[in-house]
Coordinates of C-alpha atoms in Angstrom, one line a residue:
X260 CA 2.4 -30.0 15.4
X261 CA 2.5 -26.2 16.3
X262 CA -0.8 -24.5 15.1
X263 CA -0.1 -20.2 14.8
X264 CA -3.3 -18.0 14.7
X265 CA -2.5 -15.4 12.6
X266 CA -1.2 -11.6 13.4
X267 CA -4.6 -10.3 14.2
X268 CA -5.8 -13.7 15.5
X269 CA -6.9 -16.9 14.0
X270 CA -9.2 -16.4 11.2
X271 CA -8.7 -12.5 10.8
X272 CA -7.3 -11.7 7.1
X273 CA -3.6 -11.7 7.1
X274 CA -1.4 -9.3 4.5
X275 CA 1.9 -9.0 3.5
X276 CA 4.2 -6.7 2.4
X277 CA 7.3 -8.4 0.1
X278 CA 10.3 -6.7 -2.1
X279 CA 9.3 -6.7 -5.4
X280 CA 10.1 -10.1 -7.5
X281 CA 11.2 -9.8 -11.1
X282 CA 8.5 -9.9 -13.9
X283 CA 7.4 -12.4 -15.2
X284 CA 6.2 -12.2 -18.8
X285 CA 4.7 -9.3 -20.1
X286 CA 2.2 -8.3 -16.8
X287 CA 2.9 -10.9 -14.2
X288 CA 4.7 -10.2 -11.3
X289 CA 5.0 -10.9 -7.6
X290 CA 2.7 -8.9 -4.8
X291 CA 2.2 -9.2 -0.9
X292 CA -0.9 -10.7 0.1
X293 CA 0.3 -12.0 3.8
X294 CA 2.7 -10.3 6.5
X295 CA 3.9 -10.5 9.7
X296 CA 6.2 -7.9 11.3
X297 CA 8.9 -9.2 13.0
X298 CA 9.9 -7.7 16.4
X299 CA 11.9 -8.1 19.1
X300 CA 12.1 -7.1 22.6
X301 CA 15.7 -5.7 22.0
X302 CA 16.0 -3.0 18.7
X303 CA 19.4 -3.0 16.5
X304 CA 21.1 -0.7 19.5
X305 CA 20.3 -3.8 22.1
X306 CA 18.1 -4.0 24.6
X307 CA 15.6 -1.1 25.2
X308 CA 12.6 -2.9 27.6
X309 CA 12.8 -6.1 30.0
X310 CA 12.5 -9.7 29.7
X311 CA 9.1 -10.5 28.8
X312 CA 8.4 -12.8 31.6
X313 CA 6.1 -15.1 29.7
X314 CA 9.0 -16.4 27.4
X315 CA 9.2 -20.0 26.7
X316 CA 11.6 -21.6 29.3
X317 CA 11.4 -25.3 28.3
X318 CA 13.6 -27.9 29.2
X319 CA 15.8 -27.4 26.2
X320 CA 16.6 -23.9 27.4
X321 CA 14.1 -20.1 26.5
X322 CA 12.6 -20.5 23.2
X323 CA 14.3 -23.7 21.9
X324 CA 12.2 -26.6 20.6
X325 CA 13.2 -29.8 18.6
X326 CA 10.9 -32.7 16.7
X327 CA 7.9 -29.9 15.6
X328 CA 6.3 -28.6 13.3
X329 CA 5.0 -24.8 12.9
X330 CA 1.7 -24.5 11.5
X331 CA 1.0 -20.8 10.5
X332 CA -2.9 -20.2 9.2
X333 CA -3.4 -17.0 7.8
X334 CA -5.4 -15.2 5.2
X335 CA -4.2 -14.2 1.8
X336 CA -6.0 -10.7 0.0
X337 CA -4.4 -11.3 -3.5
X338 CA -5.4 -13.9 -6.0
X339 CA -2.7 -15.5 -8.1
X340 CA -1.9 -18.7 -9.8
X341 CA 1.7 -19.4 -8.1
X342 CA 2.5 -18.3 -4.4
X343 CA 6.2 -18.1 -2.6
X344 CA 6.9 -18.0 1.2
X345 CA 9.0 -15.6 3.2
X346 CA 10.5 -16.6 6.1
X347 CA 12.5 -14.6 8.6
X348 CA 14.9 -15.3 11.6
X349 CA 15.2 -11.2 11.7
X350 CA 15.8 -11.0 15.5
X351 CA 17.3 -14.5 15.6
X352 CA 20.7 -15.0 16.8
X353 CA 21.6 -18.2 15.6
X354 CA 20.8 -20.4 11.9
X355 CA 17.6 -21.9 11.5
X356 CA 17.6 -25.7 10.2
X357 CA 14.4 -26.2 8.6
X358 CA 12.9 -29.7 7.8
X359 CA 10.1 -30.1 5.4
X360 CA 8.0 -27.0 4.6
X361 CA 4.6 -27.6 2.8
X362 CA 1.6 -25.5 2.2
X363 CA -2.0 -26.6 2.0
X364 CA -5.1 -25.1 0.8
X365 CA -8.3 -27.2 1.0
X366 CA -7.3 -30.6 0.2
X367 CA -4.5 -29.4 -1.7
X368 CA -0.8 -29.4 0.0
X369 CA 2.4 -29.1 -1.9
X370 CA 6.3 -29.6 -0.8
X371 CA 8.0 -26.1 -0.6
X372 CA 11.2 -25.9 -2.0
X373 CA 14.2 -23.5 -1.5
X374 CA 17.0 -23.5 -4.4
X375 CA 15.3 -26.9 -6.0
X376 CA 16.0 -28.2 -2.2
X377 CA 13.1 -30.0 0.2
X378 CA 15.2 -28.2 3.1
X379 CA 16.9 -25.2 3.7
X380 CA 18.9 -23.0 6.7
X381 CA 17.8 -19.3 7.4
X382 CA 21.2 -17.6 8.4
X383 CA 20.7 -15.5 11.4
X384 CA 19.1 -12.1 11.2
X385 CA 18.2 -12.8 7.3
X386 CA 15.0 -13.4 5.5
X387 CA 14.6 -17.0 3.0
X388 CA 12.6 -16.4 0.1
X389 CA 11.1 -19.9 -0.8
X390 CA 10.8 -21.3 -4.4
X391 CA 7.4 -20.9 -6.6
X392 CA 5.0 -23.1 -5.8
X393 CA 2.8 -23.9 -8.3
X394 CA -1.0 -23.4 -6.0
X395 CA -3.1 -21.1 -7.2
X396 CA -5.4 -18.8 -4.4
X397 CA -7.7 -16.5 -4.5
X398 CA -8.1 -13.0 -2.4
X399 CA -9.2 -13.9 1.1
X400 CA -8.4 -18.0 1.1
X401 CA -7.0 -19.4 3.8
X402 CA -3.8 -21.3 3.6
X403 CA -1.8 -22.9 5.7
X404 CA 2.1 -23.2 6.0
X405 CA 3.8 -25.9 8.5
X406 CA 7.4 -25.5 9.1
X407 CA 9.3 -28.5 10.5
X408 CA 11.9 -27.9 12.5
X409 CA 13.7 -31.6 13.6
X410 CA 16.9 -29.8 15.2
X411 CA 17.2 -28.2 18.4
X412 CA 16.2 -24.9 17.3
X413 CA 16.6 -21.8 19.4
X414 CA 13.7 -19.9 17.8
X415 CA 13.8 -15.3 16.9
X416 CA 12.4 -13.4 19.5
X417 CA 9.6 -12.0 17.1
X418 CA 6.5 -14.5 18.6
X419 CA 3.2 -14.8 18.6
X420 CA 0.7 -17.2 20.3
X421 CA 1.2 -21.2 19.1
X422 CA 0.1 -24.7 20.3
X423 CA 2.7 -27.1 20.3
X424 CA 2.3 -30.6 19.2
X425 CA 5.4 -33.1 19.6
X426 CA 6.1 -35.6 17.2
X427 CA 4.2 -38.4 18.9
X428 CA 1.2 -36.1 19.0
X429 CA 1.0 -34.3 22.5
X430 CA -0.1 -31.1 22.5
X431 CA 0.8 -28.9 25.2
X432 CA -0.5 -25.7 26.3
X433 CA -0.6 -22.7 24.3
X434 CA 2.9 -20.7 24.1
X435 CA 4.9 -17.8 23.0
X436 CA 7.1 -18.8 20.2
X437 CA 9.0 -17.4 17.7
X438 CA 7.3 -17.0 14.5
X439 CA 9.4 -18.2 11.2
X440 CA 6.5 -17.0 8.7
X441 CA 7.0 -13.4 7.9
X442 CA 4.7 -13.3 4.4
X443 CA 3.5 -14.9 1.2
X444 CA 3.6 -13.3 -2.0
X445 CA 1.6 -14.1 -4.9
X446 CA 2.2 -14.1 -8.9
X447 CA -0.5 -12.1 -10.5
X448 CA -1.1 -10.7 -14.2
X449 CA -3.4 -8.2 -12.4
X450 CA -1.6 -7.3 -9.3
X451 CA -3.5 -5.3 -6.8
X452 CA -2.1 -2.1 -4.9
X453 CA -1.3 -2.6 -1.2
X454 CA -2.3 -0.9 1.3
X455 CA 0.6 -0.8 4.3
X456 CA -1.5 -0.4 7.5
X457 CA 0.9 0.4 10.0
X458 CA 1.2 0.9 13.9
X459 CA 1.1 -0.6 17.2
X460 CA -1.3 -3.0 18.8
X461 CA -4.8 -1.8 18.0
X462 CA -3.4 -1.7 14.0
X463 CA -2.7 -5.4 14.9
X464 CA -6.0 -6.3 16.4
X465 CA -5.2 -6.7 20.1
X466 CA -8.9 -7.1 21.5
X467 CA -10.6 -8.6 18.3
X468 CA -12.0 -11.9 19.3
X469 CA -10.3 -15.4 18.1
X470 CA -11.8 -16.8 14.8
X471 CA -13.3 -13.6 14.1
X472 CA -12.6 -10.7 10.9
X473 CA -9.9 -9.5 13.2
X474 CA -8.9 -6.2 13.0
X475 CA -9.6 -2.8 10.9
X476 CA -7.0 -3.6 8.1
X477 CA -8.3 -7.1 8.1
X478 CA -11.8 -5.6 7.8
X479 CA -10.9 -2.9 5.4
X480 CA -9.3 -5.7 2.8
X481 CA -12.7 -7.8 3.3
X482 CA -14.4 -4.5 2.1
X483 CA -12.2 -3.6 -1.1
X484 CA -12.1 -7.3 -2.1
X485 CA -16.0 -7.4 -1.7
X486 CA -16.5 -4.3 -3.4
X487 CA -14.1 -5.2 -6.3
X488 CA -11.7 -2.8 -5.3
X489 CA -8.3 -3.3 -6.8
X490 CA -6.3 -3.2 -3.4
X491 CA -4.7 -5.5 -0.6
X492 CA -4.3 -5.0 3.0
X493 CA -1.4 -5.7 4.9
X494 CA -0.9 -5.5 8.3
X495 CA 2.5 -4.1 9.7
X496 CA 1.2 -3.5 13.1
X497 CA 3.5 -4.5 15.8
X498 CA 1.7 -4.3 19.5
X499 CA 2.9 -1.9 22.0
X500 CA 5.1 0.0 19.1
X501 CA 6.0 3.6 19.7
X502 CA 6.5 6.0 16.8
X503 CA 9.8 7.6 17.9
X504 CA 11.0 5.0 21.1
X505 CA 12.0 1.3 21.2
X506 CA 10.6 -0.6 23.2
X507 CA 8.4 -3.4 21.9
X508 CA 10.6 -3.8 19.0
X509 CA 12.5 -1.4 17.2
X510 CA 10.4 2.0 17.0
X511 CA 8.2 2.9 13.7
X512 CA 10.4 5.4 12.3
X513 CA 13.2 2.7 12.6
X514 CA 11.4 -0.3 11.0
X515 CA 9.2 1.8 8.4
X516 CA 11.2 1.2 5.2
X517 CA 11.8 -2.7 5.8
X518 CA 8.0 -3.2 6.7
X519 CA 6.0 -0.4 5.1
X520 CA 8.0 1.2 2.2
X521 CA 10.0 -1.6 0.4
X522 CA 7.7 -4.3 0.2
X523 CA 6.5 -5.4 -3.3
X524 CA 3.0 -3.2 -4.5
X525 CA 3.2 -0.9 -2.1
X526 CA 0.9 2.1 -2.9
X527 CA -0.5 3.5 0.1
X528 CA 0.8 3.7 3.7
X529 CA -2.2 4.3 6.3
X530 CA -0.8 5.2 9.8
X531 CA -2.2 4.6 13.1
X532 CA 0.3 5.1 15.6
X533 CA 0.9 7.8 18.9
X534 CA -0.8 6.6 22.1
X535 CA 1.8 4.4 23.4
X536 CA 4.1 7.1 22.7
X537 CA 1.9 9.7 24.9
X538 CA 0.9 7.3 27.5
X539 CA 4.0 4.8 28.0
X540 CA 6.2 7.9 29.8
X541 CA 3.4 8.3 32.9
X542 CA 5.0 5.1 34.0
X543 CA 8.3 5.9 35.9
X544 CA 10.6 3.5 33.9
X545 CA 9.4 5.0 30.8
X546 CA 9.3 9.2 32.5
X547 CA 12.5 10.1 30.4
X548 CA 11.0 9.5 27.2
X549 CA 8.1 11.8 27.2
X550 CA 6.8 13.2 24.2
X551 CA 5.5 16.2 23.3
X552 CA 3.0 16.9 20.4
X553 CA 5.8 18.8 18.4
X554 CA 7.7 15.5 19.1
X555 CA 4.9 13.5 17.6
X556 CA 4.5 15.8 14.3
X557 CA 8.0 16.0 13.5
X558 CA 8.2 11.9 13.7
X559 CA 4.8 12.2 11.1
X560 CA 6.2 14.4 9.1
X561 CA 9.4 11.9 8.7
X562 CA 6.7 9.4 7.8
X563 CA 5.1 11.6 5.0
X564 CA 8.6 12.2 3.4
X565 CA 10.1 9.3 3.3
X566 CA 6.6 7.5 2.5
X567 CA 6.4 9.7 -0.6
X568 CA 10.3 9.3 -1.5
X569 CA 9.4 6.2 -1.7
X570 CA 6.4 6.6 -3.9
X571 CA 3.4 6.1 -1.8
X572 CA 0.8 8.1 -0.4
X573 CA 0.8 8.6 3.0
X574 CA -2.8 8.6 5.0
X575 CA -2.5 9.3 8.7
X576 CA -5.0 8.5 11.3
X577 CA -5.8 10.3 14.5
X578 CA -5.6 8.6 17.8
X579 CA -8.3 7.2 19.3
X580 CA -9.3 8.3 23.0
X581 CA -7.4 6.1 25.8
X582 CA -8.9 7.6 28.9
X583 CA -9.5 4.8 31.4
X584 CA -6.5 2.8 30.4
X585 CA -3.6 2.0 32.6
X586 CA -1.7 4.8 31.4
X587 CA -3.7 7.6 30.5
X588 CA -3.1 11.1 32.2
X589 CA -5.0 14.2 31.5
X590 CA -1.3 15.4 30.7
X591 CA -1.0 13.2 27.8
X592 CA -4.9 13.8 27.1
X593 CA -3.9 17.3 26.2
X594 CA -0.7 15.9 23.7
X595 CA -3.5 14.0 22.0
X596 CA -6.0 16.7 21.3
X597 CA -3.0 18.7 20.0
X598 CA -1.7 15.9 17.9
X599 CA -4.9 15.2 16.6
X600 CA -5.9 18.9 15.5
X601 CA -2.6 19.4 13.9
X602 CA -3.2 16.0 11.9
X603 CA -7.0 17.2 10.7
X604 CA -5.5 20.7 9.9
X605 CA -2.5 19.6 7.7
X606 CA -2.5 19.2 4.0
X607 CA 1.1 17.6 3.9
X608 CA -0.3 13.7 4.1
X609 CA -2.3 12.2 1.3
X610 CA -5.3 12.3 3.8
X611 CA -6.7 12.0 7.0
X612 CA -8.6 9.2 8.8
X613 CA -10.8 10.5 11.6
X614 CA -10.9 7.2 14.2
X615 CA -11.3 9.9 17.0
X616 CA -14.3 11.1 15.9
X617 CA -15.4 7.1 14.8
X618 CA -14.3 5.8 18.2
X619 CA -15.4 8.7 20.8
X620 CA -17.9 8.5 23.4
X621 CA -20.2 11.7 22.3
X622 CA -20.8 12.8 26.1
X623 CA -17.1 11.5 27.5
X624 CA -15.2 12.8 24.2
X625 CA -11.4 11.6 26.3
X626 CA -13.1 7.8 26.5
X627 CA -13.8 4.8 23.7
X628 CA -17.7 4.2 23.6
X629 CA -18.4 1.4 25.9
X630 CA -19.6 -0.9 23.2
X631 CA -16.6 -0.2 21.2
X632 CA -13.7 -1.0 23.6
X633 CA -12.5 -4.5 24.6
X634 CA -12.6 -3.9 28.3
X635 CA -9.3 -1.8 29.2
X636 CA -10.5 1.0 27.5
X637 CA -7.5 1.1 24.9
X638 CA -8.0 -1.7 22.1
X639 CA -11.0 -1.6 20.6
X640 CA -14.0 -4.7 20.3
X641 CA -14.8 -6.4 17.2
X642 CA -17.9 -3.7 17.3
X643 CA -14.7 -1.2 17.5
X644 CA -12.7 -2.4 14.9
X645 CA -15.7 -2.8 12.7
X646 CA -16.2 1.0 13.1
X647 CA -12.5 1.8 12.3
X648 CA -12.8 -0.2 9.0
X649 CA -16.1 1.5 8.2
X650 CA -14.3 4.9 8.7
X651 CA -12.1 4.1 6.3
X652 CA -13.2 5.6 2.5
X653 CA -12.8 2.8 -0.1
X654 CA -11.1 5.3 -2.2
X655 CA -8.7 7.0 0.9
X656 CA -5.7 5.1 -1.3
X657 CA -7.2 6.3 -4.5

């Protein structure tokens, strides 16, 4: 069997954002309370970065297993007394045969079914909404989801970090693997807001340590849910994302209505996302896509429209210093002080979060405090992310 951490590392708090499901009853109806953003090294108009040399080249071919199971252990911020899955083979090229899909809580497991069926193929490059299953959960359970997949199966480029386990029981080393799980929504007569926090790898909790809270959106929906607040978290960050480039994925102006605007109880979009942007172009491969901090206001300002088309608020972030990483430049320094004063300036977004100022080394203002970086100056520590979380106003989504 496969065990899958979740997106911001095993035991952080997963969240999802889901298109609505219909009503059910008077008040009940279906909200995100897990996610995972699919990506892909190659966006809609093909390939836009290289091979990532750490793909899976078994002897089946890259990527393709057969006989195992997917275990996918993530954290759910909404209470509700039924739960459905969404998978996704988004990026995938060819149909997924699945075997038997079950989801256990505790002691509790129950047989996921798809159109009253114990089994089910996911077309290429299409989500499969699963069945109700009739588990109730509670804001910040953990649950886990095992996929079997008995076929040959030549798994989506969207991956994440799994253990395999054949079916006689070997487990190999950990691997990158596509990732079938993309949320779970829940049935709730009191349905929460979400919260859509979105960006690149520190939004997804690169540097948080395994087993840990994760990252800030997984440490902001521990807070509401502690204080009683009536929001979820979900995390739609996708690392080494770029606002208005390709590259890891398609870029966030591209994927924002599918993973941020759509999804079912979204209220609130919170957006953290511009340093690979500025720092990505000092690397020669990457010179012709340069950005300028007009560049970077005019792709915010798409985000505030279309966020509040769409009916949510839109809270933007600033970007945290990067001096010290492998791509920082005092050229791209100065993009980022203008970015970040037009963004506390503005009065076009819903509000600003300040994770400069929370972040910033008080004598070295262009570097993370030591204690708060993860050691390449760039994604922050657990004492980092803690800080970011702690920045954020319980009310910002108010």
């Amino acid at each position: 069997m496969a065990t899958l951490g979740r997106r911001a590392l095993a035991g952080a708090l997963g969240l999802s954002l889901m298109a609505a499901g219909p009503a059910v009853g008077a008040q009940e109806r279906w909200v995100a309370a897990y996610a995972f953003a699919p990506s892909s090294a190659a966006g809609p108009a093909g390939p836009a970065s290289a091979p990532n040399p750490r793909d899976v080249r078994g002897p089946l071919g890259p990527d393709v297993v057969e006989g195992v199971t997917l275990s996918h252990v993530v954290t759910v911020t909404a209470s509700g007394k039924r739960l459905r899955l969404r998978l996704s083979n988004a990026y995938g090229a060819e149909p997924i045969t699945l075997g038997a899909v079950t989801v256990h809580l505790g002691d509790m497991t129950r047989e996921v079914r798809f159109n009253g069926e114990p089994s089910s193929i996911m077309p290429a490059g299409a989500p499969l909404v699963s069945d109700p299953v009739d588990l109730p959960v509670a804001a910040l359970d953990q649950v886990k989801v095992s996929i079997a997949l008995p076929h040959a199966t030549r798994l989506p480029t969207h991956r994440w970090r799994q253990t395999m386990r054949s079916a006689n029981g070997v487990e190999s080393a950990p691997m990158r693997l596509g990732v079938l799980l993309a949320g779970i929504e829940v049935e709730s007569a009191t349905p929460p807001g979400v919260i859509v926090a979105f960006g690149d790898s520190i939004t997804e909790g690169t540097g948080a340590l395994p087993d840990g809270p994760g990252g800030w959106p997984e440490r902001l929906a521990a807070r509401l849910v502690e204080a009683g607040r009536p929001w979820a978290v979900v995390n739609a960050g996708i690392g080494g994302n770029r606002l208005l480039h390709q590259g890891s994925g398609p870029s966030g102006l591209e994927r924002l209505d599918a993973d941020a605007l759509v999804p079912a109880g979204a209220r609130c979009l919170i957006l953290l996302e511009g340093v690979n942007d500025i720092g990505r172009p000092s690397r020669p491969q990457y010179a012709h896509q340069a950005v300028s901090a007009a560049d970077l206001i005019a792709g915010y300002r798409q985000v505030i429209r279309r966020a509040h088309a769409a009916g949510l608020k839109a809270v933007l972030a600033t970007v945290p210093p990067f001096e010290g990483a492998n791509y920082f430049t005092p050229e791209g320094e100065a993009v980022r002080q203008a970015v970040n004063a037009w963004l506390r300036a503005q009065t076009e977004a819903d509000g600003v979060v300040d994770f400069d100022a929370a972040l910033r080394d008080p004598v070295a203002p262009s570097r993370l405090q030591a204690a708060f970086h993860s050691g390449d100056w760039l994604h922050p520590s657990d004492a980092g992310y803690q800080a970011m979380a702690e920045a954020i106003p319980l009310d910002a989504c108010d």
